[in-house]
CSV table of C-alpha atoms in Angstrom, one decimal:
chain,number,residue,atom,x,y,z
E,1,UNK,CA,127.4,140.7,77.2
E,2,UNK,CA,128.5,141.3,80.9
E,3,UNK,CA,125.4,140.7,83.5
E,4,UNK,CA,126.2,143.0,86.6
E,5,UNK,CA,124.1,142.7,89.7
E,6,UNK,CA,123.3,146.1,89.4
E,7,UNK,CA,121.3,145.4,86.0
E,8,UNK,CA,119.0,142.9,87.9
E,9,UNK,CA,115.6,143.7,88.8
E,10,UNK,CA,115.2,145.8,92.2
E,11,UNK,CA,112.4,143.9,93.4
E,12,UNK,CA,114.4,140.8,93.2
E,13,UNK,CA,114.5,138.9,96.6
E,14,UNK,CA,117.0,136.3,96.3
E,15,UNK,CA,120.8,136.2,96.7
E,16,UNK,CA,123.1,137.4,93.8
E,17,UNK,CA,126.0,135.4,93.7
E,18,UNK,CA,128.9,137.1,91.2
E,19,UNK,CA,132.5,135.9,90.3
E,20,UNK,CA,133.9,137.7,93.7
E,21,UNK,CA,131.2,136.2,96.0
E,22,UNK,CA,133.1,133.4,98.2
E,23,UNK,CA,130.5,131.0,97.5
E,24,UNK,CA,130.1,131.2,93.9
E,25,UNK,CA,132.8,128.2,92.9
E,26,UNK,CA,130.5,126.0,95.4
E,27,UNK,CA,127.6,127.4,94.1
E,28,UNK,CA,128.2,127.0,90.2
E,29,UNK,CA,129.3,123.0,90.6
E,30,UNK,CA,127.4,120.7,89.0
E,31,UNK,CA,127.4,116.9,88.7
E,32,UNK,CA,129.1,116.7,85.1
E,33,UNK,CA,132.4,118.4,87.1
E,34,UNK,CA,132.7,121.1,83.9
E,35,UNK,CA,134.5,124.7,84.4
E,36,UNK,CA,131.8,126.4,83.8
E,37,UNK,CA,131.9,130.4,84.6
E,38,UNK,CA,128.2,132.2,84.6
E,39,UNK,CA,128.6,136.1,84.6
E,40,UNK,CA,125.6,135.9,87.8
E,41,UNK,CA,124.0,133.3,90.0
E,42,UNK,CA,120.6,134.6,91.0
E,43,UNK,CA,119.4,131.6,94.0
E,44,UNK,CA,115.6,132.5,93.7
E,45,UNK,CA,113.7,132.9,97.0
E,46,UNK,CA,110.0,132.3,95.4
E,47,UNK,CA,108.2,131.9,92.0
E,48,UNK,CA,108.3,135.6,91.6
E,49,UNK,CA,111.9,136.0,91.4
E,50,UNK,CA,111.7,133.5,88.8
E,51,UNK,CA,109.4,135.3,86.7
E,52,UNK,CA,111.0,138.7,87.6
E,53,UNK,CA,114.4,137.0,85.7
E,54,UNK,CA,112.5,135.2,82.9
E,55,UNK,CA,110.9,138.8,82.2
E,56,UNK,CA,114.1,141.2,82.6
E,57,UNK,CA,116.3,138.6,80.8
E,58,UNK,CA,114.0,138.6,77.8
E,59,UNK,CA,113.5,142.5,77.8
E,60,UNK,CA,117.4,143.0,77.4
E,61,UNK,CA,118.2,140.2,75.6
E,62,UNK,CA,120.8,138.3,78.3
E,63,UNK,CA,121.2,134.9,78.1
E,64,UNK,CA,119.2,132.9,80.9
E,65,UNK,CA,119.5,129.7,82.1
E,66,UNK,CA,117.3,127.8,84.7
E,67,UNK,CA,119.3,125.4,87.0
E,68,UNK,CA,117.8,123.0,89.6
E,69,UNK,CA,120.1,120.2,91.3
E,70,UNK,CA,122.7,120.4,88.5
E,71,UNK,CA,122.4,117.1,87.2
E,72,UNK,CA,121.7,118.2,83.4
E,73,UNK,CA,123.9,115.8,81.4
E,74,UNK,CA,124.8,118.4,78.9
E,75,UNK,CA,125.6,121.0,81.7
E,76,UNK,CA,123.1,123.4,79.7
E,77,UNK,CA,122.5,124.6,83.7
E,78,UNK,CA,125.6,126.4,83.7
E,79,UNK,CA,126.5,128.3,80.8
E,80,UNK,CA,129.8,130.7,80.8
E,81,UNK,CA,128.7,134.1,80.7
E,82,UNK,CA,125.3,133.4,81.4
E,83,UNK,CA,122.5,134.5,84.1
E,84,UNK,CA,121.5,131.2,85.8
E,85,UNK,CA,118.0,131.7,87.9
E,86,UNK,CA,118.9,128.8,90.7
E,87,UNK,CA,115.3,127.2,91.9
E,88,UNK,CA,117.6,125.1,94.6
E,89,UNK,CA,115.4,127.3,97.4
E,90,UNK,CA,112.6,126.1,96.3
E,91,UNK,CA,112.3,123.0,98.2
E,92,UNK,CA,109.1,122.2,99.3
E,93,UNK,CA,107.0,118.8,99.6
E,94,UNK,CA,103.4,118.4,99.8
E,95,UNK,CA,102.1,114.9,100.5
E,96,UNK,CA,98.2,114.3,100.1
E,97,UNK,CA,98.3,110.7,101.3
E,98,UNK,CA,94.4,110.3,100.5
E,99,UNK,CA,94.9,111.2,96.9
E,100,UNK,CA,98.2,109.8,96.6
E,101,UNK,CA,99.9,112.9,95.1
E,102,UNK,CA,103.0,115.0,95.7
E,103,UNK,CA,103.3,118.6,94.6
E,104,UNK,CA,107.2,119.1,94.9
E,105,UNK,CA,108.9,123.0,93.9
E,106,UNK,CA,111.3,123.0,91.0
E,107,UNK,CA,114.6,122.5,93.6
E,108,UNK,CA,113.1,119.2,95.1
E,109,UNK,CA,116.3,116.3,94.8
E,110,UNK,CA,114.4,113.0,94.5
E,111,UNK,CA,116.3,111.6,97.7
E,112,UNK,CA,113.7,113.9,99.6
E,113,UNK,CA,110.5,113.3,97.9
E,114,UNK,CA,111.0,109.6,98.6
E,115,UNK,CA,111.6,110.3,102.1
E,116,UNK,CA,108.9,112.3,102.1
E,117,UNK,CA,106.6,109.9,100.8
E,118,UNK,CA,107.8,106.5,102.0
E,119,UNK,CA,106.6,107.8,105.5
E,120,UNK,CA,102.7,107.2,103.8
E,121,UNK,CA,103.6,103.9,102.2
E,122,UNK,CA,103.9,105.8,99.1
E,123,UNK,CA,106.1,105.9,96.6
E,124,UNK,CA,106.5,106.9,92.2
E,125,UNK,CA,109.1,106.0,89.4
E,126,UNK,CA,112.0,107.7,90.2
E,127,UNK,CA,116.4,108.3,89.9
E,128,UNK,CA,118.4,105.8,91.2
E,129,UNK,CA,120.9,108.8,92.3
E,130,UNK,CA,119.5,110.5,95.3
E,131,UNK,CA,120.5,113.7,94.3
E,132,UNK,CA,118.7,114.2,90.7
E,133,UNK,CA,116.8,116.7,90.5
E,134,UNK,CA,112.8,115.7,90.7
E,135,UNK,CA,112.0,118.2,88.1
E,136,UNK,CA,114.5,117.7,85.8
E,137,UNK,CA,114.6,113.8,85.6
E,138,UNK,CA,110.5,114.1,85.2
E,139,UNK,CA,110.1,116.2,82.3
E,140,UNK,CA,112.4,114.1,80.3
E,141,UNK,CA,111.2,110.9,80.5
E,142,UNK,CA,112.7,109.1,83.7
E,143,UNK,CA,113.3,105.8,83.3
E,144,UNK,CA,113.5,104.4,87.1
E,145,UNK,CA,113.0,101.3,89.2
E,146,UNK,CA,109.3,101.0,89.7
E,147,UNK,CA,108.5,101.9,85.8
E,148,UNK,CA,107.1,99.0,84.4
E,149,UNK,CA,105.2,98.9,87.4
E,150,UNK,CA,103.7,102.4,87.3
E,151,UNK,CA,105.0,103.6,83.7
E,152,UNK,CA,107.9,106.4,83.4
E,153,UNK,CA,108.4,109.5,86.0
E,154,UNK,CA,106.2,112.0,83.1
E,155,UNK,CA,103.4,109.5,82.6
E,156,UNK,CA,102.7,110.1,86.7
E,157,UNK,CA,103.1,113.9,85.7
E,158,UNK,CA,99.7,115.2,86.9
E,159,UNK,CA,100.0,118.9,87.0
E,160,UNK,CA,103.1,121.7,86.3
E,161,UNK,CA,103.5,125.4,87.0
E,162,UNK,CA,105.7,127.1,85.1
E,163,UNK,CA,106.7,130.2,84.3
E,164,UNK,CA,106.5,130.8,80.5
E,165,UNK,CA,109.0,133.2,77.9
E,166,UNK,CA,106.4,135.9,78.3
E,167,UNK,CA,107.0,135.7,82.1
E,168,UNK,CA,103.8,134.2,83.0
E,169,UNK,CA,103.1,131.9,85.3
E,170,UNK,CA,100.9,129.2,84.2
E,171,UNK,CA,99.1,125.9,85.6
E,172,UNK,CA,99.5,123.2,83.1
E,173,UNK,CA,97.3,120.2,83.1
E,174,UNK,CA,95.1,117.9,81.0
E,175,UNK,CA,92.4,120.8,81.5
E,176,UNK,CA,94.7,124.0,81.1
E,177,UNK,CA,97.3,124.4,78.7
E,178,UNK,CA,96.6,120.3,77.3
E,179,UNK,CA,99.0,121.2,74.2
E,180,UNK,CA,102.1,122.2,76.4
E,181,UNK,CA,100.8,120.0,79.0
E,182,UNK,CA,101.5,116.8,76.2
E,183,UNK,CA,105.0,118.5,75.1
E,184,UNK,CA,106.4,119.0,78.8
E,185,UNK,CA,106.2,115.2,79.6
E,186,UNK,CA,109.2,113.8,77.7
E,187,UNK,CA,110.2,116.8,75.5
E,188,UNK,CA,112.0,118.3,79.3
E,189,UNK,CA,112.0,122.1,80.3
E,190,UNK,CA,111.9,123.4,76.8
E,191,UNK,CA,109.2,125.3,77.1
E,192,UNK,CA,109.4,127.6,80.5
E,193,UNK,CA,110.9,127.5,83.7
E,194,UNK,CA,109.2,124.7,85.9
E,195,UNK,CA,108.1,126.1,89.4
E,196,UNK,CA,106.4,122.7,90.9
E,197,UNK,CA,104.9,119.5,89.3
E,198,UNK,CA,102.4,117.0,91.3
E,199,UNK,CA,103.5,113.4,90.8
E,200,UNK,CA,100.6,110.6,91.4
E,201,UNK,CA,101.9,108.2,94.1
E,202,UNK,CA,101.5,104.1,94.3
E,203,UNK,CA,101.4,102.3,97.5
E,204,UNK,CA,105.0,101.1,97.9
E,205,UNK,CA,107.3,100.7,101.1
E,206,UNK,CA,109.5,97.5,100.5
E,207,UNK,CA,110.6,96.5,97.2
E,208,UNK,CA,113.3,93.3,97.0
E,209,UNK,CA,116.2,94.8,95.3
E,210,UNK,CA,120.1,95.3,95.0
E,211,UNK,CA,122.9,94.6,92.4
E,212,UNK,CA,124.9,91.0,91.9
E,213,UNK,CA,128.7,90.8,90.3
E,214,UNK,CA,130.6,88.9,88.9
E,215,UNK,CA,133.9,88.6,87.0
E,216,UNK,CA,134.0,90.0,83.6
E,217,UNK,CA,134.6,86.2,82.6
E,218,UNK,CA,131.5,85.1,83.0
E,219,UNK,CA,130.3,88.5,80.7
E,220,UNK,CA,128.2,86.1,78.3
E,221,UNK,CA,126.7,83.9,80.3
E,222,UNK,CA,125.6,87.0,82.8
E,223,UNK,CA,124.0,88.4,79.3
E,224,UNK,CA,122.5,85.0,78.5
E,225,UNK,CA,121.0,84.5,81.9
E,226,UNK,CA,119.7,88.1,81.5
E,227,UNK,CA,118.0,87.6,78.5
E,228,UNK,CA,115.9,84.6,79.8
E,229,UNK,CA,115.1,86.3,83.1
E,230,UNK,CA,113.9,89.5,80.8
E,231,UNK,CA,112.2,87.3,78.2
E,232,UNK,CA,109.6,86.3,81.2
E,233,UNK,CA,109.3,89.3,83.8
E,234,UNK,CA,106.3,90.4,85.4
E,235,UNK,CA,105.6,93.9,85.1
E,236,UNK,CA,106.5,94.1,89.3
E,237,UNK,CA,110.2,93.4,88.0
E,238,UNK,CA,112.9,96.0,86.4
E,239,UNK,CA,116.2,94.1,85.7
E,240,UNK,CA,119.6,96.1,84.2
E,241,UNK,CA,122.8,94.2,82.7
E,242,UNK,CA,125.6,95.8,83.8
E,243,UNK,CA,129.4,96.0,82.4
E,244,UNK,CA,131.7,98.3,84.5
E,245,UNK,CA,135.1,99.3,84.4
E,246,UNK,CA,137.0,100.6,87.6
E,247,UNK,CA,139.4,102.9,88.4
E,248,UNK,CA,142.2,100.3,88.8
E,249,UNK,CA,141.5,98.7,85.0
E,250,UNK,CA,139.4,95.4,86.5
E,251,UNK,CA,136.1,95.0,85.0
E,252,UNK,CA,133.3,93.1,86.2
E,253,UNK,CA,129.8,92.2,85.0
E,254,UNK,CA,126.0,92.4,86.5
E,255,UNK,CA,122.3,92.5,86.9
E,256,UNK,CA,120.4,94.9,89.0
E,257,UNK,CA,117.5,94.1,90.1
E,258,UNK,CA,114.2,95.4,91.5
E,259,UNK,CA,110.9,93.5,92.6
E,260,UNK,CA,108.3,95.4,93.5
E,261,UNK,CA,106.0,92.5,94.9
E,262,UNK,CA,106.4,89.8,98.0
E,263,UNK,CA,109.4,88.5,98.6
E,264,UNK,CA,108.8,84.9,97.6
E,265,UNK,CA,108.1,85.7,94.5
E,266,UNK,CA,111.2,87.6,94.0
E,267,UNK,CA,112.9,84.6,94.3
E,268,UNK,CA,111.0,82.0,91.9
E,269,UNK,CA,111.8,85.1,89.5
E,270,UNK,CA,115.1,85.1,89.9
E,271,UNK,CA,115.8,81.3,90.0
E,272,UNK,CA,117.8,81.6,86.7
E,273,UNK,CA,120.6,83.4,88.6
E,274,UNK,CA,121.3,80.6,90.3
E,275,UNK,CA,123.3,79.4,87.2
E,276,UNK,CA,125.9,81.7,87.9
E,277,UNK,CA,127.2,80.1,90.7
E,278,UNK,CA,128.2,82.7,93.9
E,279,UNK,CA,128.4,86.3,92.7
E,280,UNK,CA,131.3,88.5,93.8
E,281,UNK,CA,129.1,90.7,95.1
E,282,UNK,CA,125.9,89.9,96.6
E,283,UNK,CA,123.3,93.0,97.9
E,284,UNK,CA,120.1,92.0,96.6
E,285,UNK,CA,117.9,92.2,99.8
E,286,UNK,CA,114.4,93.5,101.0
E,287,UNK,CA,115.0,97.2,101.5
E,288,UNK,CA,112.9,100.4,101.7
E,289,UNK,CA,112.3,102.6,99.0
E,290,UNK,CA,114.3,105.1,99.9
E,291,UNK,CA,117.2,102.9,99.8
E,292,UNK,CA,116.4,101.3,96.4
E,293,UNK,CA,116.5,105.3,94.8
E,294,UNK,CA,120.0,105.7,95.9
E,295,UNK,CA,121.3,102.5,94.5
E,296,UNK,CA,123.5,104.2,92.1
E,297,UNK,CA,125.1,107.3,94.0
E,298,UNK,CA,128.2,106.1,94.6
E,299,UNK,CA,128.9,104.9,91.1
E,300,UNK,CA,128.2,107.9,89.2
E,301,UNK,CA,130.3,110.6,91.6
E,302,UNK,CA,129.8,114.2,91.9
E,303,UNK,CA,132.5,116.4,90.2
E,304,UNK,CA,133.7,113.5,87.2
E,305,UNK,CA,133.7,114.4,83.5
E,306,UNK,CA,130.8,112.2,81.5
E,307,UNK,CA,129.8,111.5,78.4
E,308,UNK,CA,126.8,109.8,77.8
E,309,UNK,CA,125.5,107.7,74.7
E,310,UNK,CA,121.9,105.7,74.3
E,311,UNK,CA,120.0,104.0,72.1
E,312,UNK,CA,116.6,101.9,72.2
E,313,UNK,CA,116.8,98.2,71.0
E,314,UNK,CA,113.8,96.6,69.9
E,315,UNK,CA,114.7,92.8,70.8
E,316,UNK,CA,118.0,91.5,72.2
E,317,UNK,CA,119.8,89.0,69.3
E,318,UNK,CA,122.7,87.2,69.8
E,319,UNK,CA,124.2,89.8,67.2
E,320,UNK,CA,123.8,92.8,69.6
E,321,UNK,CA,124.7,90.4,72.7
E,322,UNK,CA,128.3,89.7,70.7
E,323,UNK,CA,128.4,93.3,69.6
E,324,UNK,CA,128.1,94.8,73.0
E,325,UNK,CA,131.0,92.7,74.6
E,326,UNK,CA,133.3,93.1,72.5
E,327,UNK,CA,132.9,97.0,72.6
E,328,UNK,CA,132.8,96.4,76.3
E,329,UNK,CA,136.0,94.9,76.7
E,330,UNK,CA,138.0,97.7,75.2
E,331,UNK,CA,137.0,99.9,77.9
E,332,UNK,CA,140.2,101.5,79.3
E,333,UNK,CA,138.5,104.8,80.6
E,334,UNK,CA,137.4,104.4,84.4
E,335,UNK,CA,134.0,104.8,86.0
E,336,UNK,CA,133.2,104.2,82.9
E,337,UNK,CA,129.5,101.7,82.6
E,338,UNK,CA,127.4,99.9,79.7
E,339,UNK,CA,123.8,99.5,81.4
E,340,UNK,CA,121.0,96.9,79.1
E,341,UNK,CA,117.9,98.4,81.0
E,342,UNK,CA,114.7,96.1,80.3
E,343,UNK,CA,111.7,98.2,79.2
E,344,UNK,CA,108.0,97.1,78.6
E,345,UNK,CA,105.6,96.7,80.8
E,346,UNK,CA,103.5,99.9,81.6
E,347,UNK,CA,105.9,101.9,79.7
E,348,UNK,CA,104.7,100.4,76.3
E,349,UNK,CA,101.0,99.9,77.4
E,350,UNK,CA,100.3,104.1,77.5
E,351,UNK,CA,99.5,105.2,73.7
E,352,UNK,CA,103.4,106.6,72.1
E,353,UNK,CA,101.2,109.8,71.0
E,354,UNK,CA,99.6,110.1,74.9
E,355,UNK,CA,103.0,112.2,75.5
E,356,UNK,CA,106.1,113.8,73.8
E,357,UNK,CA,108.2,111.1,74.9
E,358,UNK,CA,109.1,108.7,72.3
E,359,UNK,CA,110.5,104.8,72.3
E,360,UNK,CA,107.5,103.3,74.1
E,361,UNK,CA,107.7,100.4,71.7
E,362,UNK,CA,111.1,99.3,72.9
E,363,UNK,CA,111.8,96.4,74.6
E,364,UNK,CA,115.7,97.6,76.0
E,365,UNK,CA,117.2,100.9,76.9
E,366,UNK,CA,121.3,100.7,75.7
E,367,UNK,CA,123.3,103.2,77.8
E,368,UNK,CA,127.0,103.6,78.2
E,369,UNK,CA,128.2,106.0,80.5
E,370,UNK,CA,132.0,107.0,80.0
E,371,UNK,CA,133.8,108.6,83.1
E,372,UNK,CA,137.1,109.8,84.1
E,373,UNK,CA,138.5,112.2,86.4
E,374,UNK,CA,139.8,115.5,85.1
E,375,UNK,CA,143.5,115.9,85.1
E,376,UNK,CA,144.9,118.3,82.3
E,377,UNK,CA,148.3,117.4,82.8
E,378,UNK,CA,147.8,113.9,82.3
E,379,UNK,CA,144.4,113.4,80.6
E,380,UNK,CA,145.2,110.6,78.0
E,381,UNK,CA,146.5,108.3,79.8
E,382,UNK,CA,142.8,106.3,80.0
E,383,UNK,CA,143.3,106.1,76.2
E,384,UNK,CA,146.2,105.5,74.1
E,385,UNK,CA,143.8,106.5,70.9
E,386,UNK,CA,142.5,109.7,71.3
E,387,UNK,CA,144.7,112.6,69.8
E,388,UNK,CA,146.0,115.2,72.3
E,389,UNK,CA,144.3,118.1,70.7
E,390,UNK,CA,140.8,116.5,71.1
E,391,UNK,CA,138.0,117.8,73.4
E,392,UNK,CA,137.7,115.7,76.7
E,393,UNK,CA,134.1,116.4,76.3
E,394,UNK,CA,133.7,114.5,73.1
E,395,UNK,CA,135.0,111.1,74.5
């Protein structure tokens, strides 16, 4: 079914953006870097527009499809042929200091909530890429820096609006709505189109944090040292094992780090590093907050093709340890990343039935991140095994 501008609701107040507009290639890129070809892009103005969509969409039966910063990792934003209602206007950031809350609008990127907070001291568990979507990366879990400090981004979910099929809007909170308001943290935007949330805030301005390399020869003994530092964290530390692969076929090994607690701490907590001898790379540092939630921009670039894959582990054997290296060193594909994320702390101490997100009892978060540039008339060269008719989009 073609969606023409003309078959939108009159009283809508945002900007159309069809297939002729000279903004709509910029306008329908997301972060995945997929082809994707909506029939309309309607950029919402206010929460009316997004219920005047919701309503006409469902009255004559077009598809719909609600996109925010663009971040979704199954590019379900962007459909071909679709309307897309764009909340990207819908920017604005409340700070109550006193009650250590932030109401944020649907199009809020977390780069400027923790700006907006880190000028109160404040600060919640948030992306490590500046440019994630607040909303989006909430509702779905959000496994960040400060979380087994102050438990995932939906357990600091406080409040939602959202507009609903029916096109109503609603306020969702333990009080109002408590069933949708138990499936919207962790199950993600399922369930309506998300206006605004309100985030509690913790008192946080300098964490000690930043990423340490080295060669992909010392893999094992990064692991090893991992494990021990992980085996004995306080709850103020989140530690990741890295394994990249770069565009020119090196690879390297590492741990990320974040310490949200005094400096000289940090570094009795990290004392096990020093059995690596000098890293390669070296930027762990005292460093704002606003820094620390953009640690991982420049790794995961806008306009690349991914393809994601996790799993929780429950302890880290030797077996797994072995398991994951050797996968790791067949990586041919660049960009391409294996993250060990350490879970616990408040994530596993709030009840697994308290919300709809699941894997509270894990103890590590296994993610690998595959990532290549598109090039159709050479796309195989990253790997020898994959059969020329394939999808790039299953790799």
């Amino acid at each position: 079914m073609t969606v023409r501008p003309a078959q939108l609701p009159a009283s809508f107040g945002g900007e159309i953006i069809e297939p002729a507009h000279p903004g709509y290639d910029q306008a329908r890129q997301i972060w995945k870097g997929l082809d994707r070809r909506p029939a309309l892009i309607a950029r919402c103005a206010d929460v009316s527009d997004i219920q005047r969509l919701v309503e006409h969409a469902a009255s004559e039966d077009i598809p719909l499809a609600v996109a925010g910063a663009g971040h979704d990792i199954a590019a379900r934003s962007m459909p071909d042929g679709a309307l897309v209602a764009s909340t990207l206007a819908l920017d604005g950031i409340e700070i109550d200091p006193i009650r250590r809350l932030a109401r944020v609008q649907a199009g809020v990127r977390w780069g400027s909530l923790v700006a907006a907070a880190a000028r109160h001291g404040l600060a919640t568990t948030g992306a490590s890429v500046a440019t994630v979507g607040v909303a989006g990366f909430a509702l779905h879990g959000g496994l960040g820096w400060l979380m087994r400090s102050f438990g995932t981004a939906c357990d600091n979910i406080q409040a939602l609006e959202v507009v609903t099929a029916d096109g109503q809007l609603r306020t969702v909170d333990a009080g109002s709505n408590p069933d949708l308001f138990w499936a919207m943290r962790g199950a993600g935007a399922n369930f309506g189109a998300i206006t605004s949330l309100t985030l509690r805030l913790h008192p946080v301005s300098r964490v000690v944090a930043g990423v340490k390399l080295y060669p992909a020869a010392k893999a094992r003994d990064v692991l090893d040292v991992y494990r021990r530092i992980t085996a004995g964290a306080a709850d103020e530390l989140v530690t990741h094992f890295y394994y990249n692969g770069s565009p020119d076929g090196t690879h390297s090994v590492g741990i990320g780090l974040c310490f949200n607690g005094p400096a000289a701490t940090a570094a009795a907590a990290l004392t096990p590093l020093e059995a690596l001898g000098q890293p390669t790379h070296d930027s762990v540092r005292e460093m704002g907050i606003d820094e620390l939630q953009a640690v991982h921009d420049a790794s995961t670039p806008l306009g690349a093709r991914y393809h994601l894959r996790a799993h929780y582990l429950s302890e880290f054997s030797d077996a797994a340890a072995d398991a994951i290296l050797a996968h790791c060193r067949s990586i041919s594909a660049p960009f391409t990343q294996v993250f060990v994320e350490h879970l616990g702390g408040a994530v596993g101490r709030i009840p697994d039935d308290a919300t709809a997100f699941r894997g509270r009892d894990a103890q590590f978060s296994f993610l690998v991140i595959n990532g290549w540039k598109y090039d159709p008339t050479n796309m195989f060269r990253f790997n020898r095994n994959i059969a020329p008719e394939a999808d790039d989009e299953t790799r």
